[in-house]
XYZ file of N, CA and C in Angstrom:
324
model
N 0.709 -10.274 -2.313
C 0.974 -9.816 -0.881
C -0.719 -9.242 -0.249
N -0.585 -8.847 0.002
C -1.804 -8.942 1.130
C -1.969 -7.581 1.068
N -3.216 -6.780 1.227
C -3.482 -5.651 1.303
C -4.267 -5.330 2.359
N -3.741 -5.133 3.755
C -4.532 -4.346 4.779
C -4.253 -5.758 6.092
N -4.254 -5.632 6.634
C -3.482 -6.810 7.951
C -4.972 -6.424 9.127
N -5.528 -4.667 9.688
C -6.218 -4.703 10.689
C -7.715 -5.061 11.004
N -8.464 -5.011 12.159
C -9.046 -5.597 12.555
C -10.157 -5.097 11.710
N -10.307 -4.002 11.228
C -11.449 -2.655 9.818
C -10.221 -1.738 9.349
N -11.613 -1.225 8.609
C -10.597 -0.204 8.025
C -10.272 0.769 8.791
N -9.228 1.658 8.125
C -9.077 2.633 8.523
C -9.043 2.934 9.934
N -8.226 1.379 10.658
C -8.097 1.367 12.234
C -7.087 1.261 12.349
N -6.157 1.572 13.419
C -4.863 0.904 13.141
C -4.963 -0.683 13.945
N -6.348 -0.855 14.813
C -6.310 -1.935 16.028
C -5.517 -3.557 15.210
N -5.218 -4.420 15.357
C -4.673 -5.442 14.559
C -5.339 -6.569 15.922
N -5.949 -6.080 16.756
C -6.218 -7.784 18.193
C -7.619 -8.209 17.236
N -7.914 -9.355 16.965
C -8.976 -10.248 16.708
C -9.207 -10.335 15.526
N -7.691 -9.608 14.334
C -7.674 -9.584 13.023
C -8.479 -10.796 12.446
N -8.954 -11.176 11.780
C -9.228 -12.490 10.578
C -7.982 -12.179 9.508
N -7.717 -11.929 9.309
C -7.019 -11.486 8.190
C -5.094 -12.106 8.422
N -4.739 -12.455 9.203
C -3.701 -13.873 10.004
C -4.291 -15.015 9.062
N -5.928 -15.272 9.909
C -6.179 -16.526 9.120
C -5.734 -16.874 7.303
N -6.126 -15.660 6.952
C -5.812 -16.408 5.741
C -4.055 -15.870 5.064
N -3.516 -15.301 6.008
C -1.930 -15.070 5.621
C -1.384 -16.832 6.434
N -1.259 -17.088 7.283
C -0.777 -18.422 7.542
C -1.261 -19.759 6.077
N -3.142 -19.473 5.878
C -3.000 -20.571 5.173
C -2.112 -19.941 3.800
N -2.187 -18.846 3.434
C -0.953 -18.977 2.067
C 0.055 -19.444 2.467
N 0.837 -19.135 3.386
C 1.969 -19.424 3.386
C 1.471 -21.374 3.825
N 0.946 -21.765 4.492
C 0.997 -23.374 4.470
C 0.510 -24.233 2.448
N 0.980 -22.847 1.671
C 1.044 -23.190 0.694
C 2.840 -23.092 0.041
N 3.290 -23.194 0.975
C 5.053 -22.345 0.494
C 4.877 -21.618 -0.197
N 3.888 -19.867 -0.162
C 4.319 -19.068 -0.517
C 5.397 -18.029 0.274
N 5.761 -17.177 -0.847
C 6.259 -15.960 0.066
C 5.220 -14.548 0.796
N 4.890 -14.400 1.739
C 3.620 -13.931 1.808
C 4.166 -12.273 2.209
N 3.886 -10.959 1.587
C 4.484 -10.045 2.002
C 2.843 -9.283 2.653
N 2.681 -8.386 3.527
C 1.750 -7.769 3.916
C 1.548 -6.521 3.752
N 0.988 -5.055 3.727
C 1.724 -4.011 3.741
C 0.027 -3.381 4.220
N 0.080 -2.571 5.412
C -1.156 -2.582 5.453
C -0.456 -0.992 6.278
N -1.216 0.412 5.642
C -0.785 1.630 5.935
C -1.017 2.035 7.777
N -1.631 1.409 8.177
C -2.305 1.448 9.326
C -1.721 0.712 11.066
N -2.270 -0.773 10.010
C -0.915 -1.306 11.026
C 0.882 -0.519 11.973
N 0.793 -0.770 12.819
C 1.728 -1.036 13.789
C 3.273 -2.334 13.048
N 3.942 -2.224 12.016
C 4.565 -3.580 12.539
C 4.776 -4.125 13.456
N 6.038 -3.049 14.479
C 6.291 -3.977 16.167
C 5.143 -4.890 16.419
N 3.244 -4.087 16.400
C 2.733 -4.670 17.308
C 2.103 -6.030 16.515
N 1.983 -5.981 15.399
C 2.076 -7.101 14.533
C 2.953 -8.844 14.589
N 4.726 -7.862 14.371
C 5.038 -8.945 14.964
C 5.607 -9.363 15.757
N 5.106 -8.397 17.231
C 5.085 -9.279 18.837
C 4.276 -10.229 18.674
N 2.773 -9.941 18.550
C 1.337 -10.755 17.974
C 1.646 -11.320 17.331
N 2.045 -11.751 16.580
C 1.569 -12.731 15.394
C 2.443 -13.462 15.155
N 4.061 -12.818 14.850
C 5.469 -13.705 14.875
C 5.511 -13.094 13.110
N 4.725 -11.980 12.702
C 4.169 -11.913 11.132
C 4.816 -10.232 10.664
N 6.249 -10.351 10.116
C 6.810 -8.968 9.635
C 5.873 -8.382 8.313
N 5.530 -7.210 8.148
C 4.409 -6.320 7.630
C 5.168 -4.936 7.616
N 4.805 -4.468 6.812
C 5.070 -2.887 6.804
C 3.830 -2.033 6.950
N 4.454 -0.758 6.632
C 3.131 0.470 6.328
C 4.096 1.307 6.006
N 5.120 0.956 5.247
C 5.457 1.919 4.474
C 5.448 1.368 2.527
N 4.921 1.830 1.902
C 4.712 1.616 0.274
C 5.923 1.562 -0.423
N 7.270 2.500 -0.116
C 8.375 2.000 -0.639
C 8.902 0.769 -0.389
N 8.483 0.324 0.400
C 8.858 -1.661 0.205
C 8.425 -2.413 -0.607
N 6.990 -1.826 -0.621
C 6.563 -2.839 -1.734
C 6.304 -2.265 -3.573
N 6.689 -1.001 -3.095
C 6.444 -0.422 -4.612
C 7.024 -0.336 -6.123
N 8.281 -1.199 -5.838
C 9.057 -1.389 -6.958
C 8.998 -3.151 -7.314
N 8.578 -4.056 -5.941
C 8.358 -5.243 -6.737
C 6.457 -5.615 -7.609
N 6.615 -6.639 -8.117
C 5.755 -7.780 -8.488
C 5.232 -8.450 -7.877
N 4.110 -8.730 -8.015
C 3.614 -10.038 -7.340
C 2.309 -10.782 -8.152
N 2.312 -11.975 -8.021
C 2.076 -12.954 -8.745
C 0.231 -12.572 -8.128
N -0.189 -13.154 -6.749
C -1.031 -12.864 -6.166
C -1.412 -11.728 -5.721
N -2.384 -10.845 -5.864
C -2.147 -9.094 -4.571
C -4.164 -9.560 -3.685
N -4.623 -9.969 -2.787
C -5.186 -10.262 -1.629
C -5.910 -8.717 -0.772
N -6.795 -8.088 -1.065
C -7.330 -6.920 -0.673
C -8.264 -7.201 0.780
N -7.716 -6.583 1.749
C -8.172 -7.805 3.232
C -9.249 -6.794 3.626
N -8.694 -5.586 4.131
C -8.943 -4.803 4.568
C -9.788 -3.252 3.530
N -10.586 -3.084 3.837
C -10.481 -1.710 2.916
C -10.574 -0.465 3.418
N -9.341 -0.085 3.513
C -8.771 1.363 4.062
C -8.649 1.962 2.734
N -9.462 3.592 3.173
C -9.462 4.605 2.502
C -8.165 4.492 1.443
N -7.232 4.977 2.071
C -5.428 4.503 1.574
C -5.224 4.008 0.506
N -6.327 2.625 0.122
C -5.905 1.816 -0.651
C -6.746 2.352 -2.200
N -8.060 2.963 -2.022
C -8.208 3.761 -3.141
C -7.826 4.865 -3.843
N -6.682 4.778 -3.873
C -4.944 6.441 -4.480
C -3.794 5.393 -4.982
N -4.051 3.796 -4.146
C -2.864 3.433 -4.539
C -3.372 3.191 -6.038
N -2.412 2.825 -6.747
C -2.243 2.362 -8.025
C -1.975 0.550 -8.029
N -2.693 -0.166 -7.826
C -2.222 -1.520 -7.527
C -2.162 -2.643 -9.123
N -2.359 -1.884 -10.003
C -1.875 -2.577 -11.444
C -0.425 -2.201 -11.675
N -0.085 -1.488 -10.537
C 1.682 -1.709 -11.103
C 2.299 -2.417 -9.895
N 1.824 -2.946 -9.377
C 2.364 -4.156 -8.594
C 2.283 -5.476 -8.654
N 1.077 -5.531 -10.124
C 0.949 -6.911 -10.692
C 1.847 -7.152 -11.555
N 2.429 -8.775 -11.236
C 3.277 -9.221 -12.645
C 1.568 -8.970 -13.640
N 2.864 -9.345 -14.794
C 1.608 -10.116 -15.720
C 0.625 -10.899 -16.201
N 0.905 -12.123 -15.352
C -0.395 -12.974 -15.013
C -0.707 -12.607 -14.090
N -0.899 -11.882 -13.287
C -0.769 -11.865 -11.908
C -3.295 -11.489 -11.496
N -3.008 -12.014 -10.343
C -4.628 -12.230 -9.545
C -5.218 -11.184 -8.698
N -5.613 -10.514 -8.896
C -5.933 -9.254 -7.906
C -7.365 -10.183 -7.750
N -7.630 -10.103 -6.261
C -8.399 -10.614 -5.011
C -8.814 -10.018 -4.261
N -10.729 -9.851 -3.956
C -11.051 -8.396 -3.161
C -12.109 -8.967 -2.247
N -11.462 -9.235 -0.805
C -12.221 -9.648 -0.189
C -13.353 -8.947 -0.158
N -13.579 -7.917 -0.026
C -14.285 -6.887 0.939
C -15.147 -6.044 -0.335
N -15.042 -6.702 -1.494
C -16.126 -5.922 -2.622
C -15.051 -4.650 -2.632
N -14.657 -4.364 -2.551
C -13.955 -2.387 -2.108
C -13.709 -1.981 -3.381
N -13.021 -2.279 -4.471
C -12.649 -2.064 -5.645
C -14.226 -2.165 -7.071
N -13.552 -1.844 -7.461
C -14.457 -1.586 -9.022
C -14.218 -3.121 -9.643
N -15.245 -3.497 -9.644
C -15.456 -4.671 -10.053
C -14.624 -5.664 -11.366
N -15.083 -4.162 -12.356
C -14.754 -4.470 -13.596
C -12.944 -4.454 -13.446
N -12.133 -3.528 -11.707
C -10.654 -4.065 -12.207
C -10.387 -5.253 -11.339
N -10.918 -6.488 -10.880
C -10.955 -7.329 -9.907
C -10.920 -8.625 -10.918
N -10.404 -9.567 -10.223
C -10.489 -11.014 -10.869
C -11.637 -11.904 -10.490
N -11.772 -11.796 -8.676
C -12.774 -12.431 -8.220
C -13.004 -11.412 -6.721
N -13.953 -11.506 -6.395
C -14.400 -10.598 -5.387
C -14.941 -12.064 -4.547
N -15.441 -11.381 -3.144
C -16.594 -12.318 -2.719
C -17.831 -11.199 -2.940
């Protein structure tokens, strides 16, 4: 699960987002990549990048993920119970250094 797709936090702009590079790299390993971003318009992302995303938490809330990568530090993610989305042995990677250090497995 990739959390965030927009160019920057708390902004709906998906132009020039670098998150697409992360998604494409993960897809290159034949993984199923889900992208949740409450700010990005799914139709715009699909049109610009050919990628299906969701902005509706209900689409992901009942699923468990092996890996979660936080790529954009939206304020919405502070209230998100990320642990409820994790599989038993899941890895949580924080690209932005946004989450508490003790809550993540790795960060930049």
